[in-house]
Short mmCIF file of C-alpha atoms in Angstrom, two decimals:
data_model
loop_
_atom_site.label_atom_id
_atom_site.label_comp_id
_atom_site.label_asym_id
_atom_site.label_seq_id
_atom_site.Cartn_x
_atom_site.Cartn_y
_atom_site.Cartn_z
CA MET A 280 6.04 -4.57 28.94
CA ASN A 281 3.20 -7.08 29.34
CA ALA A 282 0.32 -4.92 28.16
CA THR A 283 -2.01 -6.58 25.65
CA ASN A 284 -4.98 -5.45 23.57
CA ARG A 285 -3.92 -1.83 23.65
CA THR A 286 -5.81 0.59 21.40
CA VAL A 287 -3.76 1.55 18.33
CA VAL A 288 -4.14 4.81 16.44
CA VAL A 289 -2.73 6.42 13.30
CA THR A 290 -0.85 9.66 13.94
CA GLY A 291 1.09 10.20 10.70
CA ILE A 292 0.76 9.48 6.99
CA GLY A 293 3.13 9.71 4.04
CA ALA A 294 3.12 8.69 0.39
CA THR A 295 4.85 9.12 -2.93
CA THR A 296 2.82 7.75 -5.83
CA PRO A 297 1.99 8.10 -9.51
CA LEU A 298 -0.44 10.87 -8.50
CA GLY A 299 1.90 12.99 -6.40
CA GLY A 300 5.11 13.19 -4.43
CA ASP A 301 3.37 13.33 -1.04
CA SER A 302 0.13 12.28 0.62
CA ALA A 303 -1.64 15.60 0.05
CA SER A 304 -1.09 15.64 -3.72
CA THR A 305 -1.94 11.94 -3.92
CA TRP A 306 -5.22 12.52 -2.09
CA GLU A 307 -6.02 15.49 -4.32
CA GLY A 308 -5.38 13.31 -7.37
CA LEU A 309 -7.64 10.56 -6.06
CA LEU A 310 -10.51 12.96 -5.41
CA ALA A 311 -10.05 14.52 -8.84
CA GLY A 312 -10.22 11.11 -10.50
CA ARG A 313 -6.89 11.64 -12.21
CA SER A 314 -5.05 8.73 -13.78
CA GLY A 315 -1.33 8.37 -13.11
CA VAL A 316 -0.79 5.98 -16.02
CA SER A 317 1.31 7.08 -18.99
CA PRO A 318 3.24 5.58 -21.92
CA LEU A 319 6.71 4.21 -21.19
CA GLU A 320 9.11 6.37 -23.18
CA GLN A 321 12.26 4.40 -22.33
CA ASP A 322 14.03 2.73 -25.25
CA TRP A 323 13.73 -0.69 -23.64
CA ALA A 324 9.93 -0.50 -23.69
CA ALA A 325 9.60 -0.34 -27.46
CA GLU A 326 9.54 -4.10 -28.03
CA LEU A 327 7.45 -5.04 -24.99
CA PRO A 328 3.83 -6.18 -25.30
CA VAL A 329 2.96 -3.75 -22.47
CA ARG A 330 4.25 -0.21 -22.94
CA ILE A 331 2.36 1.64 -20.22
CA ALA A 332 2.83 2.03 -16.46
CA ALA A 333 1.96 4.29 -13.54
CA GLN A 334 5.33 5.90 -12.91
CA ALA A 335 6.05 8.02 -9.83
CA ALA A 336 4.88 11.61 -10.24
CA VAL A 337 8.06 12.87 -8.57
CA ASP A 338 11.30 10.99 -9.11
CA PRO A 339 12.86 10.13 -5.73
CA THR A 340 16.24 11.47 -6.84
CA GLU A 341 14.65 14.93 -6.94
CA THR A 342 13.94 14.69 -3.21
CA LEU A 343 16.81 12.72 -1.67
CA PRO A 344 20.43 13.94 -1.52
CA ARG A 345 22.41 12.47 -4.42
CA ALA A 346 24.98 10.76 -2.18
CA GLN A 347 22.24 8.99 -0.23
CA ALA A 348 20.09 8.10 -3.25
CA ARG A 349 22.93 6.32 -5.06
CA LYS A 350 23.25 3.84 -2.17
CA LEU A 351 19.55 2.96 -2.14
CA ASP A 352 17.45 0.86 -4.47
CA ARG A 353 14.53 2.80 -5.92
CA SER A 354 12.13 0.90 -3.64
CA ALA A 355 14.07 2.06 -0.58
CA GLN A 356 14.15 5.61 -1.92
CA PHE A 357 10.37 5.66 -2.12
CA ALA A 358 10.03 4.14 1.35
CA LEU A 359 12.36 6.67 2.92
CA ILE A 360 10.54 9.62 1.35
CA ALA A 361 7.11 8.38 2.46
CA ALA A 362 8.38 7.47 5.95
CA ARG A 363 9.96 10.88 6.47
CA GLU A 364 6.70 12.56 5.53
CA ALA A 365 4.74 10.31 7.91
CA TRP A 366 7.27 10.84 10.73
CA ALA A 367 7.08 14.62 10.38
CA ASP A 368 3.28 14.48 10.01
CA ALA A 369 3.13 12.64 13.34
CA GLY A 370 4.84 15.65 14.92
CA PHE A 371 8.46 14.51 15.15
CA THR A 372 11.34 16.65 13.95
CA VAL A 373 14.28 14.42 14.87
CA LYS A 374 14.99 10.70 15.17
CA ALA A 375 14.12 8.73 18.30
CA GLY A 376 16.35 9.30 21.30
CA GLU A 377 17.16 12.89 20.43
CA PRO A 378 15.56 15.91 22.14
CA ASP A 379 12.44 16.90 20.23
CA THR A 380 10.61 19.99 21.45
CA ALA A 381 7.85 19.34 18.90
CA ALA A 382 6.99 16.02 20.50
CA GLY A 383 4.93 17.63 23.23
CA PRO A 384 4.78 16.57 26.89
CA ALA A 385 6.03 13.05 26.17
CA GLY A 386 9.42 14.38 25.07
CA SER A 387 11.57 12.36 22.72
CA VAL A 388 10.66 8.84 21.55
CA ASN A 389 12.38 5.92 23.25
CA PRO A 390 14.16 4.09 20.40
CA ASP A 391 13.75 0.78 22.25
CA ARG A 392 9.98 1.25 21.93
CA LEU A 393 10.02 2.17 18.24
CA GLY A 394 9.84 -0.28 15.32
CA THR A 395 9.51 -0.34 11.56
CA VAL A 396 7.64 -2.77 9.31
CA ILE A 397 8.07 -1.83 5.66
CA ALA A 398 7.17 -4.47 3.07
CA SER A 399 8.05 -5.06 -0.54
CA GLY A 400 6.67 -7.77 -2.78
CA ILE A 401 9.74 -8.02 -4.99
CA GLY A 402 12.53 -6.02 -3.33
CA GLY A 403 15.48 -4.50 -5.15
CA VAL A 404 14.78 -6.04 -8.53
CA THR A 405 16.08 -3.08 -10.55
CA THR A 406 19.34 -3.13 -8.59
CA LEU A 407 19.73 -6.89 -9.04
CA LEU A 408 19.08 -6.85 -12.77
CA GLY A 409 20.99 -3.64 -13.34
CA GLN A 410 24.10 -4.86 -11.56
CA TYR A 411 23.93 -8.17 -13.43
CA ASP A 412 24.08 -6.14 -16.64
CA VAL A 413 27.13 -4.33 -15.25
CA LEU A 414 28.77 -7.66 -14.42
CA ARG A 415 28.24 -9.01 -17.95
CA GLU A 416 29.13 -5.84 -19.81
CA LYS A 417 31.90 -4.27 -17.69
CA GLY A 418 33.25 -7.03 -15.49
CA VAL A 419 33.46 -8.03 -11.84
CA ARG A 420 35.33 -4.99 -10.60
CA ARG A 421 32.61 -2.59 -11.75
CA VAL A 422 29.83 -4.20 -9.68
CA SER A 423 28.74 -1.78 -6.95
CA PRO A 424 29.79 -2.70 -3.40
CA HIS A 425 26.35 -1.45 -2.32
CA THR A 426 24.56 -4.10 -4.40
CA VAL A 427 23.64 -6.56 -1.64
CA PRO A 428 22.12 -4.07 0.85
CA MET A 429 20.35 -2.42 -2.09
CA LEU A 430 18.73 -5.59 -3.45
CA MET A 431 17.68 -7.06 -0.08
CA PRO A 432 13.86 -7.01 0.34
CA ASN A 433 14.43 -5.81 3.92
CA GLY A 434 16.52 -2.87 2.67
CA PRO A 435 13.65 -0.35 2.72
CA SER A 436 12.60 -1.26 6.27
CA ALA A 437 16.19 -1.30 7.48
CA ASN A 438 16.91 2.11 6.00
CA VAL A 439 13.76 3.61 7.49
CA GLY A 440 14.72 2.03 10.82
CA LEU A 441 18.14 3.67 10.64
CA ASP A 442 16.56 6.99 9.72
CA VAL A 443 14.31 7.10 12.81
CA ASN A 444 16.60 5.05 15.10
CA ALA A 445 14.16 2.16 15.60
CA ARG A 446 15.32 -0.61 17.96
CA ALA A 447 12.14 -2.49 18.90
CA GLY A 448 12.31 -4.46 15.66
CA VAL A 449 12.73 -3.92 11.92
CA HIS A 450 10.60 -6.29 9.86
CA THR A 451 9.76 -7.05 6.23
CA PRO A 452 6.79 -9.29 5.41
CA VAL A 453 6.91 -10.55 1.81
CA SER A 454 3.52 -11.78 0.60
CA ALA A 455 3.29 -10.48 -2.96
CA CYS A 456 0.59 -7.84 -3.44
CA ALA A 457 -0.65 -8.27 0.14
CA SER A 458 2.76 -7.33 1.58
CA GLY A 459 2.06 -3.69 2.45
CA SER A 460 -1.16 -4.49 4.30
CA GLU A 461 0.44 -7.43 6.09
CA ALA A 462 3.19 -5.07 7.27
CA ILE A 463 0.64 -2.68 8.74
CA GLY A 464 -1.25 -5.54 10.37
CA TYR A 465 1.99 -6.81 11.92
CA ALA A 466 2.76 -3.32 13.19
CA ILE A 467 -0.66 -3.07 14.83
CA GLU A 468 0.06 -6.32 16.67
CA MET A 469 3.50 -5.08 17.77
CA ILE A 470 1.83 -2.19 19.55
CA ARG A 471 -1.24 -4.07 20.76
CA THR A 472 0.86 -6.77 22.43
CA GLY A 473 3.28 -4.32 24.03
CA ARG A 474 6.40 -4.85 21.91
CA ALA A 475 6.45 -1.21 20.84
CA ASP A 476 4.77 2.12 21.44
CA ILE A 477 5.26 3.45 17.90
CA VAL A 478 5.77 1.64 14.59
CA VAL A 479 6.44 3.14 11.18
CA ALA A 480 4.76 0.79 8.72
CA GLY A 481 3.75 0.45 5.09
CA GLY A 482 4.77 -0.86 1.70
CA THR A 483 6.96 0.11 -1.23
CA GLU A 484 7.71 -1.13 -4.72
CA ALA A 485 9.80 -0.13 -7.74
CA ALA A 486 9.57 -2.82 -10.41
CA ILE A 487 9.01 -0.89 -13.63
CA HIS A 488 11.65 -2.78 -15.58
CA PRO A 489 11.49 -4.80 -18.80
CA LEU A 490 11.80 -8.23 -17.14
CA PRO A 491 8.86 -7.95 -14.69
CA ILE A 492 6.74 -6.25 -17.33
CA ALA A 493 7.52 -8.94 -19.91
CA ALA A 494 6.82 -11.69 -17.37
CA PHE A 495 3.53 -10.23 -16.15
CA GLY A 496 2.52 -9.54 -19.74
CA ASN A 497 3.24 -13.07 -20.90
CA MET A 498 1.14 -14.52 -18.09
CA MET A 499 -1.76 -12.33 -19.30
CA ALA A 500 -2.02 -10.48 -15.99
CA MET A 501 -1.48 -6.95 -17.31
CA SER A 502 -3.56 -4.73 -19.55
CA LYS A 503 -2.09 -4.29 -23.03
CA ASN A 504 -4.21 -1.25 -23.81
CA ASN A 505 -1.18 0.73 -24.94
CA ASP A 506 -3.31 3.11 -27.04
CA ASP A 507 -5.28 4.37 -24.02
CA PRO A 508 -2.94 4.41 -21.00
CA GLN A 509 -5.21 6.47 -18.74
CA GLY A 510 -8.17 4.22 -19.49
CA ALA A 511 -6.30 0.92 -19.16
CA SER A 512 -6.93 0.22 -15.46
CA ARG A 513 -10.69 -0.32 -15.24
CA PRO A 514 -11.78 -2.31 -12.16
CA PHE A 515 -15.31 -3.75 -12.29
CA ASP A 516 -15.74 -2.75 -15.94
CA SER A 517 -16.94 -5.39 -18.39
CA ASP A 518 -13.91 -4.69 -20.59
CA ARG A 519 -11.24 -4.94 -17.88
CA SER A 520 -8.17 -6.74 -19.16
CA GLY A 521 -5.62 -6.81 -16.36
CA PHE A 522 -3.70 -4.52 -14.05
CA VAL A 523 -1.33 -1.64 -14.83
CA LEU A 524 2.00 -1.72 -13.01
CA GLY A 525 2.68 1.20 -10.66
CA GLU A 526 5.45 2.29 -8.31
CA GLY A 527 5.81 4.26 -5.09
CA ALA A 528 5.23 3.87 -1.36
CA GLY A 529 2.67 4.48 1.35
CA VAL A 530 3.70 4.64 5.02
CA ILE A 531 1.85 5.42 8.24
CA VAL A 532 2.88 6.01 11.86
CA LEU A 533 0.99 3.76 14.26
CA GLU A 534 1.02 4.48 17.97
CA SER A 535 -0.60 3.27 21.15
CA ALA A 536 -3.52 5.53 22.02
CA GLU A 537 -2.01 6.15 25.46
CA HIS A 538 1.34 7.23 24.04
CA ALA A 539 -0.33 9.48 21.47
CA ALA A 540 -2.52 11.12 24.12
CA LYS A 541 0.43 11.83 26.40
CA ARG A 542 2.17 13.86 23.73
CA GLY A 543 -1.00 15.51 22.44
CA ALA A 544 -0.75 13.98 18.98
CA ARG A 545 -3.33 14.54 16.24
CA VAL A 546 -5.08 11.23 15.53
CA TYR A 547 -6.37 10.32 12.07
CA ALA A 548 -8.13 7.08 12.96
CA GLU A 549 -8.14 4.03 15.17
CA ALA A 550 -6.44 0.98 13.66
CA ILE A 551 -8.88 -1.77 14.60
CA GLY A 552 -6.90 -4.76 13.36
CA GLN A 553 -6.37 -7.27 10.60
CA GLY A 554 -7.82 -10.46 9.20
CA ILE A 555 -5.50 -12.89 7.41
CA SER A 556 -6.06 -16.10 5.47
CA ALA A 557 -4.69 -18.12 2.57
CA ASP A 558 -6.64 -19.49 -0.40
CA SER A 559 -4.53 -22.65 -0.86
CA HIS A 560 -5.96 -22.75 -4.37
CA ASP A 561 -3.37 -21.68 -6.96
CA ILE A 562 -0.04 -19.85 -7.02
CA VAL A 563 -1.48 -16.97 -9.09
CA GLN A 564 -5.22 -17.43 -9.67
CA PRO A 565 -7.64 -16.28 -6.94
CA GLU A 566 -10.06 -18.80 -5.50
CA PRO A 567 -13.11 -17.88 -7.62
CA SER A 568 -15.79 -18.26 -4.95
CA GLY A 569 -14.06 -15.80 -2.60
CA ASN A 570 -13.98 -18.29 0.29
CA GLY A 571 -10.42 -17.45 1.30
CA ILE A 572 -11.11 -13.73 1.31
CA ALA A 573 -14.31 -14.32 3.27
CA HIS A 574 -12.28 -16.23 5.86
CA ALA A 575 -9.97 -13.22 6.28
CA LEU A 576 -12.96 -10.89 6.66
CA GLN A 577 -14.52 -13.18 9.26
CA ASN A 578 -11.23 -13.40 11.15
CA LEU A 579 -11.19 -9.62 11.32
CA LEU A 580 -14.70 -9.49 12.77
CA ASP A 581 -14.04 -12.32 15.22
CA SER A 582 -10.86 -10.72 16.56
CA SER A 583 -12.21 -7.19 17.04
CA ASP A 584 -15.22 -5.25 18.26
CA LEU A 585 -15.98 -4.08 14.71
CA ALA A 586 -19.65 -4.26 13.75
CA ALA A 587 -20.74 -4.66 10.15
CA SER A 588 -23.11 -1.71 10.59
CA GLU A 589 -20.12 0.59 11.21
CA ILE A 590 -18.45 -0.19 7.88
CA VAL A 591 -19.41 2.46 5.33
CA HIS A 592 -16.44 2.26 2.97
CA VAL A 593 -14.22 -0.37 1.35
CA ASN A 594 -11.01 0.36 -0.53
CA ALA A 595 -11.15 -2.72 -2.73
CA HIS A 596 -8.10 -4.62 -3.94
CA ALA A 597 -9.77 -4.65 -7.38
CA THR A 598 -6.78 -4.89 -9.70
CA SER A 599 -8.89 -4.94 -12.89
CA THR A 600 -8.56 -8.68 -13.54
CA PRO A 601 -11.63 -10.63 -14.67
CA GLN A 602 -11.67 -13.19 -11.82
CA GLY A 603 -10.16 -11.22 -8.96
CA ASP A 604 -12.59 -8.30 -8.96
CA LEU A 605 -15.61 -10.57 -8.71
CA ALA A 606 -14.12 -12.94 -6.12
CA GLU A 607 -13.61 -9.99 -3.78
CA LEU A 608 -17.24 -8.88 -4.06
CA LYS A 609 -18.48 -12.45 -3.57
CA ALA A 610 -16.49 -12.59 -0.32
CA LEU A 611 -18.00 -9.34 0.94
CA HIS A 612 -21.49 -10.70 0.31
CA LYS A 613 -20.68 -14.03 2.02
CA VAL A 614 -19.69 -12.24 5.22
CA PHE A 615 -21.81 -9.09 5.27
CA GLY A 616 -24.88 -10.03 3.24
CA ASP A 617 -27.15 -7.07 2.55
CA ASP A 618 -24.92 -4.77 4.61
CA VAL A 619 -22.63 -4.61 1.53
CA ASN A 620 -25.26 -2.40 -0.08
CA HIS A 621 -24.44 0.30 2.48
CA MET A 622 -20.69 0.23 1.82
CA ALA A 623 -19.24 2.71 -0.66
CA VAL A 624 -16.67 0.68 -2.61
CA SER A 625 -13.70 2.47 -4.21
CA ALA A 626 -11.02 0.96 -6.46
CA THR A 627 -8.15 3.44 -6.36
CA LYS A 628 -5.91 1.25 -8.55
CA SER A 629 -7.93 2.67 -11.43
CA MET A 630 -5.84 5.83 -10.86
CA THR A 631 -2.59 4.72 -9.22
CA GLY A 632 -2.11 1.45 -11.05
CA HIS A 633 -1.07 -1.59 -9.03
CA LEU A 634 1.92 -0.97 -6.77
CA LEU A 635 2.32 -4.67 -5.91
CA GLY A 636 3.93 -4.77 -2.44
CA GLY A 637 3.39 -1.02 -2.12
CA ALA A 638 -0.34 -1.20 -2.86
CA GLY A 639 -1.43 -1.99 0.68
CA GLY A 640 0.54 0.95 2.05
CA VAL A 641 -0.77 3.49 -0.44
CA GLU A 642 -4.33 2.20 -0.21
CA THR A 643 -4.21 2.27 3.58
CA VAL A 644 -3.28 5.95 3.36
CA ALA A 645 -6.26 6.45 1.03
CA THR A 646 -8.57 4.53 3.39
CA ILE A 647 -7.49 6.54 6.41
CA LEU A 648 -7.92 9.84 4.58
CA ALA A 649 -11.36 8.74 3.36
CA LEU A 650 -12.42 8.29 6.98
CA TYR A 651 -10.69 11.44 8.21
CA HIS A 652 -12.32 13.59 5.52
CA ARG A 653 -15.46 11.43 5.40
CA THR A 654 -15.19 11.21 1.64
CA ALA A 655 -14.74 8.12 -0.55
CA PRO A 656 -12.62 8.61 -3.68
CA PRO A 657 -14.09 7.56 -7.02
CA THR A 658 -13.32 4.63 -9.28
CA ILE A 659 -12.58 5.81 -12.80
CA ASN A 660 -12.83 4.12 -16.21
CA ILE A 661 -16.07 2.25 -15.55
CA ASP A 662 -17.84 2.76 -18.86
CA ASN A 663 -19.76 -0.52 -18.76
CA LEU A 664 -20.26 -1.88 -15.26
CA ASP A 665 -19.93 -5.66 -15.23
CA PRO A 666 -23.49 -7.02 -14.76
CA GLU A 667 -22.12 -9.48 -12.17
CA VAL A 668 -20.98 -6.60 -9.93
CA ASP A 669 -23.42 -6.44 -7.03
CA ALA A 670 -22.08 -3.60 -4.89
CA ASP A 671 -22.26 0.17 -4.51
CA ILE A 672 -19.21 1.19 -6.55
CA VAL A 673 -18.24 4.86 -6.20
CA ARG A 674 -18.02 5.96 -9.82
CA GLY A 675 -16.84 9.14 -11.47
CA GLU A 676 -17.13 11.52 -8.51
CA PRO A 677 -16.15 11.38 -4.81
CA ARG A 678 -18.85 10.24 -2.41
CA ALA A 679 -19.62 11.90 0.92
CA LEU A 680 -19.57 9.42 3.80
CA PRO A 681 -21.84 9.88 6.86
CA ALA A 682 -21.00 13.20 8.48
CA GLU A 683 -21.96 12.17 12.00
CA GLY A 684 -21.20 9.25 14.26
CA ARG A 685 -18.45 6.66 14.35
CA ILE A 686 -17.73 5.03 11.00
CA ALA A 687 -15.27 2.40 9.82
CA ALA A 688 -13.59 1.35 6.59
CA LEU A 689 -11.80 -1.70 5.19
CA ASN A 690 -8.69 -1.96 3.04
CA ASP A 691 -8.50 -5.26 1.13
CA SER A 692 -5.23 -6.68 -0.19
CA PHE A 693 -4.61 -10.03 -1.90
CA GLY A 694 -1.51 -11.50 -3.52
CA PHE A 695 -0.04 -14.27 -5.64
CA GLY A 696 0.33 -17.33 -3.46
CA GLY A 697 -3.22 -16.94 -2.15
CA HIS A 698 -2.41 -14.31 0.50
CA ASN A 699 -5.44 -12.43 1.85
CA VAL A 700 -5.14 -9.48 4.23
CA VAL A 701 -7.94 -7.16 5.33
CA LEU A 702 -7.30 -4.11 7.51
CA ALA A 703 -9.94 -2.09 9.38
CA PHE A 704 -9.86 1.51 10.59
CA ARG A 705 -12.42 3.62 12.46
CA THR A 706 -12.98 7.29 13.19
CA VAL A 707 -12.16 8.51 16.70
#
C-alpha cells in the first residue's frame, strides 16, 4: 500500500502500574494523587542504599496462567497484560485473522496489516541475573531452556505479536527512558506511511532488582529518602533528590482513521506525531540548556499541523532530578514562549515512580486519558516549588482542561544517551 500521511487515531488503551492492574485503576489513582511507592520488603534490599520502589499494584502472576507466566520475563508479563487490555478495549475479542463478530463491519483484522512495537529500556534483566545465579549455585543443567527468549529485549514485543497474530512487523526500540515513547512514535509512522493499519504499541519494564538499584543509587540518580517512600518522588520541588524506580507497562492500539471508521471503533484521540532529537552532550546528564529537547519539540511542530495555541496540557518527563526537571521547562519556553503559561503541566512520575523504558507507554496512556476526560492529573509532593520553575504546574488536585473545542497535549520522554522524544495527541 502506497498511502502516506494517513490520519492515525488511538482506539484502545491498557496499563498495569504501581497504581493499579489496569488503565481504569491507574487513572483513578492518578486523579486521586495516590503514590505507588512503598518500602522494599525483600531480604536483598536490606543492605542497599535505596530501599524503596514503585512496585506493581497487581503482580502479573495473579493475572496470567501459571504455565505461560513461567516462560516470560516479568517485563513481558506486564506487556502482555497491558496489550490484552488495550486489544479488548479497541473492540477485539480474538487475534487477527480469526472471525470476530465484535469487530463491526470491517470484520476480522488482516494479520498482514497488523504490527507491534513494544519497547523496553533494559529488557529481561531479572531473568539474566536470576539465571546467572542458578548457573553459579546449581550448575549448567539447571539453567532454564527459556532463558534466551526471556532475556531478549524484543521478547515483550514478540510475545504480544504472537498473542494478536501480528505480521506487518514486530519491533523493539531501545533508547533508555525514551524507549516507550519512541515505540509509539514508530508505530504512528508505520500506519501513516501505509505499512500497517493497526499497531499495538507501548513500553514495559521490570528492573526492581538489587543490581540496577545499587547501580542507579551509586550514580546518585535515585532518591534515598527511605524514611518517606510516598514523598520521595517530588518533581519540581526544591528538595527533589532523584527518581524512584517503578515497574509496569502501558500499551495503546493505534489505527488508521479510515480503518477505525469502517469498523465503527470508539476513538480516544488523534495521534498527531512525534519529534525526536539527541543531545550529544553526555551519556547520562541532560544538556542543561534544554537545546536538544527544544529541537525535538520544534521537529514535532515542523512535521505536523499542530499549533502551539492548541496545546493545553503537558505530561512532563520530570523524573525529580535537579538538572533534568529544569532543562525540560527551559526547552518548552525556548519553543513556545509565553504560550507555556497556558499549558497545564503534570508530572505523573510523582505517583508512579519512573518506569524507565515503560514510562513513555504509561505516560502516553495518562496523556490520552487527560484529553479524553479533559482533566489533567496532579503532581504530588511539591511542598516547596523550585523558584526556577516557570510553568503552570498542576499541584495537589486535578485540573479541568477546556471543555469545548479541539485541544492537544504533549508527552515528553528523555533517556540516558541523550535521547529526546516528544509525542502529541489531539481530541477528535
